[in-house]
Amino acid sequence: MNSQILIISFFISFLFNQNFNINQYFGTLNVNEKSYEEPFLGGFNKPKVQWLDWDEDGDEDLFLLDENGTIRLYINNSNEDYIKFDLFDPSLFDINGIGWFYIGNFDDDNDFELITQDKMNIDQMIFYDILDHTIIEVGTLYDVISIPVQSDPVMFPTFTDIDNDGDLDFFTGNIIGTVTFYENIGFEIDRPQFQLVTTFWEDIYIVGPSNQRHGASAINFVDIDNDNDYDLAWGDFFQQSLYIIENIGNSENPIMDDINISTQFPPGAPIISAGLNMPSFTDIDNDGDEDLFVTVLSGAYGYQLINNFYFYRNDNGNYNFETQEFIETLDLFSDIYPEFIDIDGDGDLDLFIGTATDLSEFPINGKVKFYENIGNDSNLEPIWNLVNSEFLGGNAGYNLSLDFGDIDADGDYDMLVGEYNGTTRIYLNTGDEFEPYFSEYILINDIDLSGYSIPKLVDIDNDLDLDLFIGQSTGNISFYENIGSIENYDFILVTSNYNDISVGNKSSIEFFDIDNDEDYDLIVGSQYENIFFYENIGDSYEADFQLDSSKVFPTLGFNLVPAFISHNQQKKILVGTSTGGAYLIDLEFCSNVGDYNNDTIINVIDIVYLINVIINNNSIYNNCTFDLNSDNEINVSDVLILVNSIIM
């Protein structure tokens, strides 16, 4: 099966086996003078990247591994007028917890295989075959004397055909600043085999600016001087720029110039970052030369959790800096806590985001950011404009989680804020429903949880007052019933283990009626275990939540915080992540994707059904059941996906 069929097949599997799908095209976010047309592509903290033409369309797609250990795939949909990468999968192959990866053709069969760090033995590696749309674990890679191939776990190694013999050799940095070289000596039965040649390849010895220190490294090979052999680009923990080591040999017999090492690159305008820069190269503009990309993994000079994806365009050998934000999307350093509310009474939903920390200024604190919805037509997608980056001031605490509700029945929304230390505050709105004003806060007495207080107000028992639920670091949910009145709240702890729900660590909760049965259902985010859906099998007076494992969310990362939004009668959640960004999920039940006549078979009858939907241009079908590529349109592209699913 060629790679183009593979990408279609994998997409179908990714779509058909999930109920809720990512929508990257919804809404616009304006921050100062910058406009993010696709604001919810996930943030980037320590992005490790590889470029590869996955779909065989002539351009290279982007694979990105971040701190959560999952591989994201962004498909290159650029043209001669603009560069555009679309999120295809936030967790390719459902692999997680790895520190590095490499995708390549190791068995000369015209398709790809995958090598990753071994999660259980982090100085070793696992080889996977990619068959159709799934990976098959083959096992550990060994050298010729049956010892596992070794790579220091804090390095980001690479593979390249350094001797021009048609196979991919293995290179990894060492903690003392040298390079280990394993030669690929062939494919044995089911996996490549390597022979350790040296742990001090080409006498390369890299130390930091003090000439005494070396740390983690990220290495890559590229023909930097266009002499038809591979030179070495090296990012180091103790280096704010890049080292470039020139190959003064040739493509069959490399000789690395370990004396005249460039320490500032690119020439004239070298990158200066927080350190541990990962270089990568691809011809992004299709002009015949390799452009330079540098992602910052953060080294000895601090954390660079935003503006950490540099792009330098290659212009006849000159690398010209273009941007530090190659993929433009919402990124607020680390954990974020989104919430939607019509705070100004204009009929649309504004966006608030609490942050864990803001590293842009000292002292370091979390911030609450207010994005007003300035869209004028409720039928159009929202436009959120940042109007206040410190809504509660600059010293509001850490890990600020938010919720809103009219706690005193005065007709406007009050604000609840949970924080890192486990306490919860109420900010009463002393303005009104059109011009809110929050000043003094009240600390809710006797609420001091184990950490990461994440509050949510909801009238769970239909007695017209707002009860309080709080997610926390233990992964449990605490329930405080409001035994006061709608004007004067009085929260009393009922249980610290509501409904026996536990998600392991750091529970974050959101209530809404997803199945239109007039009671609240529950979505719970977690620190490490993704998102869970609990259906309310009780009623609006006495809730009873039951885990529904058939409702599957895409794997989105760590520290997931869901926030509900309804737009044009379509239900969605925005999920904040540990990387400072967010994903927007369409909440549509898609169990019959492709099987439109419900006969349990996807065949030509379903194709005809879908074509009729397109011909009739019926907008009620504009959901994930029929919009198979999630581009907010139902058209021939969706038909082609369905056709290919039947063929395969």
XYZ file of C-alpha atoms in Angstrom:
648
model
C 0.000 0.000 0.000
C 1.514 3.346 -0.970
C 1.739 6.245 1.461
C -1.104 8.220 -0.080
C -3.510 5.334 0.462
C -1.969 4.887 3.905
C -2.717 8.457 4.961
C -6.349 8.140 3.820
C -6.695 4.801 5.575
C -5.170 6.146 8.754
C -7.444 9.176 8.659
C -10.507 6.981 8.304
C -9.465 4.852 11.255
C -8.705 7.973 13.300
C -12.123 9.437 12.502
C -14.342 6.358 12.607
C -13.030 5.143 15.960
C -13.700 8.371 17.795
C -16.941 10.069 18.725
C -15.579 13.567 19.170
C -13.236 15.212 16.713
C -10.928 18.222 16.635
C -12.145 21.324 14.804
C -9.205 23.614 14.118
C -11.141 26.050 11.932
C -13.499 27.531 14.528
C -13.124 31.146 15.650
C -10.483 33.840 15.371
C -8.305 35.128 18.204
C -6.862 38.641 18.074
C -3.930 39.408 20.366
C -2.683 42.970 20.118
C -1.997 43.378 16.390
C -1.763 39.664 15.587
C -4.712 37.626 14.358
C -4.793 33.863 14.841
C -7.070 32.358 12.203
C -6.622 28.859 13.636
C -6.108 29.560 17.331
C -6.603 26.075 18.728
C -3.795 23.903 17.361
C -2.220 23.168 20.748
C 0.704 25.084 22.253
C 4.384 24.216 21.992
C 6.694 23.840 24.975
C 9.624 21.641 23.927
C 8.856 20.704 20.326
C 11.045 18.051 18.689
C 10.334 17.829 14.986
C 10.859 15.777 11.868
C 9.877 16.647 8.301
C 8.647 13.890 6.003
C 6.373 13.624 2.966
C 3.836 11.388 4.699
C 1.069 11.725 2.109
C 3.332 11.667 -0.971
C 2.028 14.920 -2.400
C 5.455 16.411 -3.064
C 5.877 18.464 0.104
C 7.063 17.524 3.563
C 4.642 17.241 6.459
C 5.486 18.014 10.075
C 5.793 15.498 12.903
C 6.120 17.090 16.330
C 6.832 15.493 19.706
C 6.238 17.704 22.742
C 6.697 17.322 26.486
C 3.647 15.072 26.845
C 5.376 12.328 24.865
C 2.881 12.099 21.979
C 3.585 12.697 18.293
C 1.404 15.249 16.519
C 1.077 15.198 12.746
C 0.496 18.435 10.828
C -0.225 17.974 7.114
C 1.425 20.452 4.754
C -1.330 22.108 2.726
C 0.787 25.009 1.506
C 0.717 26.447 -1.978
C 2.716 29.032 -3.888
C 0.927 31.872 -2.092
C 1.133 30.836 1.556
C 2.491 28.285 4.015
C -0.205 26.297 5.828
C -0.053 23.261 8.102
C -3.254 21.586 9.312
C -3.460 19.444 12.415
C -4.172 15.883 11.352
C -3.701 13.955 14.591
C -2.649 15.183 18.069
C -1.468 11.697 19.059
C -0.204 9.771 16.062
C -0.312 5.983 16.535
C -1.516 6.566 20.129
C 2.068 6.422 21.350
C 2.789 8.396 24.511
C 5.511 8.899 27.077
C 8.457 8.809 24.667
C 11.398 11.205 24.572
C 12.343 10.919 20.892
C 11.267 9.298 17.619
C 12.356 8.832 14.019
C 10.273 7.809 10.989
C 12.088 6.411 7.972
C 12.362 3.622 5.415
C 14.578 1.022 7.077
C 13.718 -2.077 5.030
C 13.786 -0.556 1.531
C 10.134 -1.414 0.869
C 8.938 2.061 -0.150
C 6.989 2.673 3.027
C 7.844 3.914 6.501
C 8.854 2.374 9.790
C 9.087 3.987 13.197
C 11.770 3.956 15.899
C 11.113 5.483 19.312
C 12.694 5.659 22.694
C 11.759 2.658 24.828
C 9.486 3.940 27.616
C 10.492 1.117 29.942
C 14.243 1.250 29.217
C 14.811 4.859 28.249
C 18.389 4.364 27.023
C 17.151 1.803 24.469
C 14.833 1.953 21.458
C 11.862 0.128 19.961
C 11.309 -0.626 16.267
C 7.767 -0.560 14.816
C 6.456 -1.574 11.423
C 3.712 0.621 9.972
C 1.082 -1.506 8.269
C -1.902 0.244 6.723
C -3.045 2.657 9.416
C -1.555 0.963 12.478
C 1.846 0.301 13.974
C 3.075 -3.125 14.940
C 5.718 -3.334 17.624
C 8.614 -5.469 16.405
C 10.870 -5.022 19.405
C 14.159 -3.742 20.740
C 16.971 -2.843 18.354
C 20.212 -4.754 18.915
C 23.750 -4.575 17.668
C 25.613 -7.494 16.089
C 26.553 -8.966 19.478
C 22.944 -8.865 20.719
C 23.366 -5.848 22.985
C 20.606 -3.222 22.783
C 21.548 -0.152 20.782
C 22.134 2.604 23.345
C 21.234 6.295 23.359
C 21.562 8.616 26.336
C 17.932 9.313 27.344
C 18.338 13.094 27.457
C 19.642 13.288 23.880
C 17.618 13.681 20.712
C 19.487 11.377 18.295
C 19.154 11.019 14.539
C 19.515 8.611 11.643
C 21.226 9.405 8.346
C 22.994 7.576 5.527
C 26.411 8.970 6.386
C 28.376 6.575 4.130
C 26.071 6.672 1.099
C 25.430 2.926 1.106
C 21.652 3.195 0.974
C 20.706 2.607 4.612
C 20.181 4.768 7.679
C 22.980 4.830 10.244
C 22.445 5.891 13.855
C 24.050 8.816 15.702
C 23.521 9.970 19.263
C 25.183 12.502 21.511
C 26.853 11.638 24.795
C 26.789 13.525 28.071
C 30.509 14.347 27.826
C 30.055 16.075 24.459
C 31.021 13.340 22.019
C 29.082 11.450 19.353
C 28.347 7.724 19.225
C 28.129 6.144 15.754
C 26.336 2.869 14.977
C 26.651 1.676 11.376
C 23.602 0.082 9.796
C 24.828 -3.267 8.478
C 21.581 -4.575 7.059
C 18.042 -5.696 7.718
C 17.857 -8.965 9.627
C 14.513 -10.815 9.424
C 12.260 -8.137 10.944
C 14.413 -5.194 12.020
C 17.559 -3.257 11.099
C 20.814 -4.337 12.680
C 23.539 -1.973 13.836
C 27.209 -2.273 14.679
C 28.802 0.026 17.246
C 31.713 1.735 15.532
C 32.771 4.344 18.086
C 31.622 6.477 20.998
C 33.994 9.270 19.882
C 33.038 9.728 16.250
C 35.408 11.910 14.201
C 37.038 13.190 17.431
C 34.166 15.648 17.874
C 34.154 17.076 21.378
C 31.603 19.776 22.176
C 31.665 21.714 25.434
C 29.756 24.777 26.522
C 30.930 28.407 26.500
C 32.960 27.823 29.667
C 34.903 25.078 27.827
C 34.060 22.779 30.706
C 30.369 21.971 30.436
C 28.275 19.832 28.180
C 24.692 18.732 28.497
C 21.907 17.268 26.419
C 22.120 17.624 22.662
C 19.850 17.538 19.617
C 21.716 16.691 16.425
C 20.844 16.579 12.752
C 22.675 16.220 9.453
C 22.312 18.456 6.406
C 24.436 19.471 3.440
C 24.932 22.992 4.741
C 27.578 23.988 2.155
C 26.078 22.273 -0.905
C 29.080 20.004 -1.545
C 27.034 16.783 -1.680
C 27.948 15.413 1.738
C 26.393 15.671 5.171
C 27.520 18.277 7.683
C 26.494 18.141 11.350
C 24.202 20.678 13.044
C 24.245 20.519 16.834
C 22.114 22.143 19.507
C 23.466 21.932 23.039
C 22.119 22.458 26.564
C 24.847 25.006 27.329
C 24.688 26.795 23.986
C 22.219 29.525 23.020
C 22.996 29.159 19.326
C 23.964 26.226 17.086
C 27.225 24.467 16.405
C 27.908 23.606 12.751
C 30.595 20.997 12.058
C 31.635 20.872 8.419
C 32.294 17.633 6.571
C 35.575 18.149 4.720
C 35.508 14.581 3.405
C 32.895 13.300 0.975
C 29.593 11.443 0.891
C 31.222 8.004 1.252
C 34.013 8.888 3.685
C 33.085 11.736 6.031
C 35.827 13.744 7.701
C 34.398 16.175 10.190
C 36.269 19.420 10.842
C 36.479 19.173 14.619
C 38.750 22.242 14.812
C 36.951 24.995 12.905
C 33.530 24.530 14.447
C 31.020 27.324 13.876
C 29.568 28.341 17.237
C 27.111 31.014 16.066
C 24.627 30.090 13.370
C 23.172 31.280 11.045
C 25.983 33.715 10.126
C 25.083 37.354 10.555
C 21.908 36.717 12.528
C 22.525 33.703 14.772
C 19.752 32.283 16.865
C 20.047 33.240 20.528
C 17.624 31.317 22.705
C 17.233 29.678 26.097
C 19.457 26.866 24.885
C 19.245 23.285 23.649
C 18.134 24.217 20.149
C 17.013 21.470 17.800
C 17.902 22.158 14.147
C 15.904 20.679 11.288
C 15.779 21.362 7.570
C 13.191 21.169 4.809
C 12.474 22.990 1.545
C 9.412 24.786 2.874
C 9.002 27.119 -0.101
C 9.804 24.547 -2.793
C 12.645 26.609 -4.291
C 15.229 23.830 -4.340
C 17.156 24.578 -1.143
C 16.817 23.522 2.484
C 15.330 26.097 4.833
C 16.270 26.085 8.511
C 13.945 25.485 11.446
C 15.016 25.606 15.065
C 12.834 24.486 17.950
C 13.909 25.410 21.452
C 13.934 22.575 23.958
C 15.108 24.987 26.720
C 18.550 24.615 28.223
C 20.834 26.382 30.676
C 19.405 29.839 29.966
C 15.844 29.365 31.157
C 12.554 28.155 29.772
C 11.352 29.338 26.383
C 7.825 27.977 26.304
C 6.507 30.405 23.677
C 8.028 31.831 20.491
C 10.137 28.708 20.302
C 9.673 27.546 16.697
C 12.105 29.566 14.553
C 11.994 29.708 10.767
C 14.927 30.913 8.645
C 14.355 31.038 4.888
C 17.303 29.917 2.772
C 18.042 32.484 0.083
C 21.012 31.298 -1.986
C 22.846 30.054 1.075
C 21.859 32.978 3.291
C 19.481 32.101 6.110
C 17.105 34.997 6.683
C 15.118 35.050 9.902
C 11.342 35.183 9.383
C 9.575 34.234 12.612
C 9.852 32.641 16.054
C 6.284 31.365 15.727
C 6.237 29.172 12.647
C 2.842 27.700 13.559
C 0.729 30.581 14.800
C -1.718 29.563 17.482
C -2.750 30.350 21.044
C 0.181 29.644 23.379
C 0.255 30.926 26.971
C 3.373 29.165 28.300
C 1.969 26.180 30.224
C -1.318 24.948 31.776
C -4.360 27.016 30.831
C -7.908 27.081 32.199
C -10.470 28.357 29.636
C -14.053 29.394 30.349
C -16.822 30.895 28.172
C -19.415 33.369 29.446
C -21.408 36.296 28.062
C -19.882 38.688 30.561
C -21.111 41.891 28.909
C -24.692 40.901 28.068
C -24.365 41.380 24.311
C -25.638 37.944 23.378
C -22.360 36.217 22.508
C -19.861 34.166 24.475
C -16.675 35.843 25.592
C -13.559 33.879 26.476
C -11.602 33.967 29.724
C -8.372 32.028 30.208
C -6.601 31.531 33.506
C -2.938 30.573 33.288
C -0.562 28.639 35.493
C 2.324 31.089 35.187
C 3.329 33.972 32.983
C 7.078 33.891 32.348
C 7.136 37.180 30.460
C 7.682 39.279 33.572
C 8.731 39.103 37.215
C 7.541 38.305 39.729
C 6.128 35.234 38.014
C 2.399 34.763 38.580
C -0.591 33.348 36.831
C -2.833 35.698 34.883
C -6.485 35.862 33.886
C -6.896 36.965 30.284
C -10.156 38.363 28.920
C -10.980 38.001 25.220
C -14.144 39.870 24.254
C -16.242 38.372 21.500
C -16.505 41.214 18.998
C -18.332 39.234 16.314
C -21.455 41.068 15.190
C -23.499 38.235 13.728
C -24.407 35.283 15.942
C -24.542 33.045 12.863
C -20.879 33.667 12.110
C -17.944 32.244 13.977
C -16.761 34.227 17.002
C -13.935 36.740 16.947
C -12.258 36.997 20.329
C -10.229 40.119 20.921
C -7.799 40.340 23.854
C -8.871 43.383 25.859
C -7.260 42.665 29.228
C -4.210 40.469 29.832
C -4.372 40.920 33.632
C -8.084 40.839 34.358
C -7.541 40.303 38.086
C -4.262 42.166 38.269
C -0.707 40.902 38.143
C -0.580 39.133 41.488
C -3.574 36.816 41.417
C -1.762 33.555 42.230
C -0.811 30.450 40.274
C -2.787 27.936 38.211
C -5.865 30.133 38.082
C -8.936 28.076 37.178
C -12.170 29.952 36.483
C -15.924 29.625 36.602
C -18.840 32.059 36.534
C -22.323 32.108 38.026
C -24.798 34.523 39.573
C -24.031 33.546 43.160
C -26.046 36.382 44.750
C -29.034 36.560 42.353
C -28.427 40.172 41.357
C -28.650 39.531 37.622
C -24.947 39.496 36.741
C -22.174 36.926 36.698
C -19.806 36.528 39.642
C -16.458 34.781 39.310
C -14.942 31.810 41.120
C -11.158 31.365 41.023
C -9.351 28.263 42.177
C -5.590 28.181 42.473
C -2.547 26.024 43.022
C -2.734 25.985 46.827
C -6.189 24.368 46.861
C -8.246 27.364 47.939
C -11.203 28.904 46.107
C -12.122 32.598 45.940
C -15.336 34.354 44.977
C -15.125 37.707 43.215
C -18.538 39.381 43.438
C -19.544 41.417 40.420
C -20.319 44.886 41.780
C -21.041 46.186 38.318
C -23.918 44.820 36.292
C -24.672 42.396 33.471
C -23.447 44.885 30.832
C -20.483 46.470 32.584
C -18.966 43.975 35.013
C -16.624 45.062 37.774
C -14.689 42.686 40.013
C -12.628 43.956 42.911
C -12.539 42.416 46.381
C -12.676 38.677 46.744
C -14.029 36.382 49.422
C -12.136 33.245 50.368
C -14.634 30.399 50.740
C -14.201 29.241 54.313
C -12.985 25.722 55.075
C -12.089 24.947 51.459
C -8.387 24.172 51.322
C -7.870 21.079 49.198
C -4.741 19.095 48.426
C -3.900 21.390 45.525
C -5.094 22.635 42.141
C -8.576 23.740 43.139
C -10.643 23.699 39.918
C -14.203 24.872 40.816
C -17.454 24.528 38.913
C -20.884 25.987 39.802
C -24.018 24.113 38.771
C -27.536 23.610 40.119
C -27.174 19.846 40.318
C -30.356 19.218 42.357
C -32.687 21.632 40.558
C -33.463 23.683 43.693
C -32.659 26.964 41.911
C -29.382 27.698 43.725
C -25.835 27.003 42.562
C -23.975 24.099 44.112
C -20.194 23.819 44.036
C -17.991 21.048 42.669
C -14.200 21.204 42.835
C -11.669 19.109 40.952
C -8.275 18.726 42.596
C -4.806 17.201 42.459
C -5.923 13.811 43.834
C -8.122 13.225 40.786
C -11.284 13.071 42.922
C -14.182 15.563 42.936
C -15.400 17.344 46.060
C -19.098 18.255 46.230
C -20.379 21.171 48.320
C -24.160 21.525 48.439
C -25.555 25.037 48.640
C -27.866 24.896 51.655
C -28.361 28.656 51.598
C -30.499 30.528 49.107
C -30.105 32.012 45.654
C -29.180 35.328 47.263
C -26.971 34.056 50.096
C -24.884 30.986 49.380
C -23.831 28.547 52.085
C -21.699 25.663 50.858
C -21.423 22.543 52.987
C -19.164 19.611 52.136
C -21.153 16.521 51.218
C -18.341 14.314 49.935
C -14.706 14.466 48.884
C -15.216 11.579 46.486
C -18.290 12.509 44.483
C -19.876 9.573 42.659
C -16.641 7.596 43.264
C -15.144 9.431 40.287
C -11.359 9.532 40.149
C -9.131 10.213 37.157
C -5.816 9.610 38.898
C -4.495 13.169 39.092
C -5.760 16.724 38.697
C -9.448 16.379 37.881
C -11.090 19.240 35.971
C -14.830 19.174 35.430
C -17.484 20.553 33.119
C -21.259 20.032 33.275
C -23.699 20.333 30.377
C -26.540 18.418 28.780
C -24.807 16.670 25.913
C -27.596 14.217 25.063
C -30.532 16.640 25.324
C -32.337 14.718 28.065
C -32.702 17.785 30.299
C -30.116 16.849 32.891
C -26.435 17.626 33.265
C -23.838 15.194 31.964
C -20.213 15.422 33.039
C -16.854 15.606 31.292
C -13.720 15.196 33.405
C -10.219 16.101 32.276
C -7.138 14.665 33.935
C -3.427 15.238 34.291
C -2.258 12.117 32.445
C -5.288 9.999 31.465
C -6.964 12.199 28.829
C -10.737 12.975 29.077
C -13.660 10.963 30.416
C -17.375 11.243 29.619
C -19.919 10.447 32.323
C -23.567 10.190 31.332
C -26.177 11.256 33.864
C -28.424 8.206 34.142
C -30.364 9.906 36.922
C -32.320 13.087 36.363
C -32.175 16.831 36.983
C -33.108 16.404 40.673
C -30.913 13.475 41.588
C -27.866 13.025 39.384
C -26.178 9.654 38.912
C -23.118 9.697 36.696
C -21.924 6.588 34.893
C -18.725 6.346 32.863
C -19.453 5.837 29.165
C -16.289 4.314 27.732
C -17.831 4.155 24.255
C -17.485 7.922 23.927
C -13.871 8.308 22.855
C -11.935 11.562 22.775
C -8.735 12.130 20.815
C -5.649 11.877 23.007
C -4.819 15.514 23.720
C -1.956 15.558 26.212
C -1.490 16.482 29.860
C -3.397 18.661 32.350
C -6.576 18.791 30.280
C -9.211 21.356 31.259
C -12.531 21.317 29.332
C -14.779 24.359 28.832
C -18.194 24.056 27.173
C -19.363 26.329 24.358
C -22.537 26.224 22.268
C -22.581 27.947 18.885
C -25.427 27.761 16.350
C -26.905 24.889 18.372
C -23.682 22.950 17.993
C -21.981 21.810 21.189
C -18.234 21.986 21.611
C -15.588 21.984 24.303
C -12.338 23.881 24.332
C -9.682 21.830 26.097
C -6.729 23.619 27.665
C -3.458 21.663 27.792
C -0.113 21.633 29.593
C 1.636 23.126 26.565
C -0.210 26.437 26.947
C -2.557 25.918 24.029
C -5.957 24.356 23.477
C -7.940 22.085 21.177
C -11.561 22.596 20.153
C -13.646 19.413 20.113
C -16.977 19.051 18.318
C -19.362 17.196 20.605
C -21.353 15.176 18.126
C -22.261 11.538 18.539
C -20.661 9.942 15.519
C -21.216 6.250 16.119
C -22.778 5.879 12.666
C -20.047 7.688 10.731
C -20.178 6.307 7.197
C -23.023 3.894 7.961
C -25.829 6.302 7.173
C -28.610 3.748 6.702
C -27.647 1.958 9.934
C -27.293 -1.508 8.373
C -23.855 -2.032 10.049
C -22.177 -2.068 6.623
C -20.466 0.850 4.899
C -21.122 0.440 1.180
C -22.283 2.224 -1.967
C -25.716 2.928 -0.439
C -24.009 5.144 2.131
C -22.123 6.956 -0.641
C -25.430 7.750 -2.355
C -26.836 8.963 0.961
C -23.890 11.319 1.462
C -24.116 12.634 -2.110
C -27.785 13.453 -1.550
C -26.872 15.380 1.590
C -24.448 17.440 -0.499
C -26.912 17.984 -3.348
C -29.634 19.129 -0.944
C -27.150 21.377 0.857
C -28.817 20.590 4.168
C -26.976 22.514 6.881
C -28.284 20.326 9.702
C -25.885 17.650 8.524
C -22.840 19.878 8.946
C -21.366 17.826 11.759
C -18.759 15.138 12.231
C -21.091 12.406 10.968
C -20.915 13.761 7.411
C -18.062 16.296 7.532
C -15.440 13.552 7.431
C -12.405 15.831 7.099
C -13.679 18.368 9.677
C -13.277 21.382 7.389
C -16.786 22.698 8.180
C -17.974 21.788 4.690
C -19.708 18.723 3.289
C -18.418 18.229 -0.231
C -16.703 15.859 -2.655
C -13.677 15.537 -0.338
C -15.884 13.782 2.199
C -17.245 11.490 -0.526
C -13.692 10.510 -1.538
C -12.831 9.625 2.046
C -15.910 7.439 2.278
C -15.141 5.785 -1.090
C -11.604 4.974 0.007
C -12.879 3.488 3.259
C -14.997 1.041 1.244
C -12.215 0.191 -1.217
C -9.844 -0.677 1.600
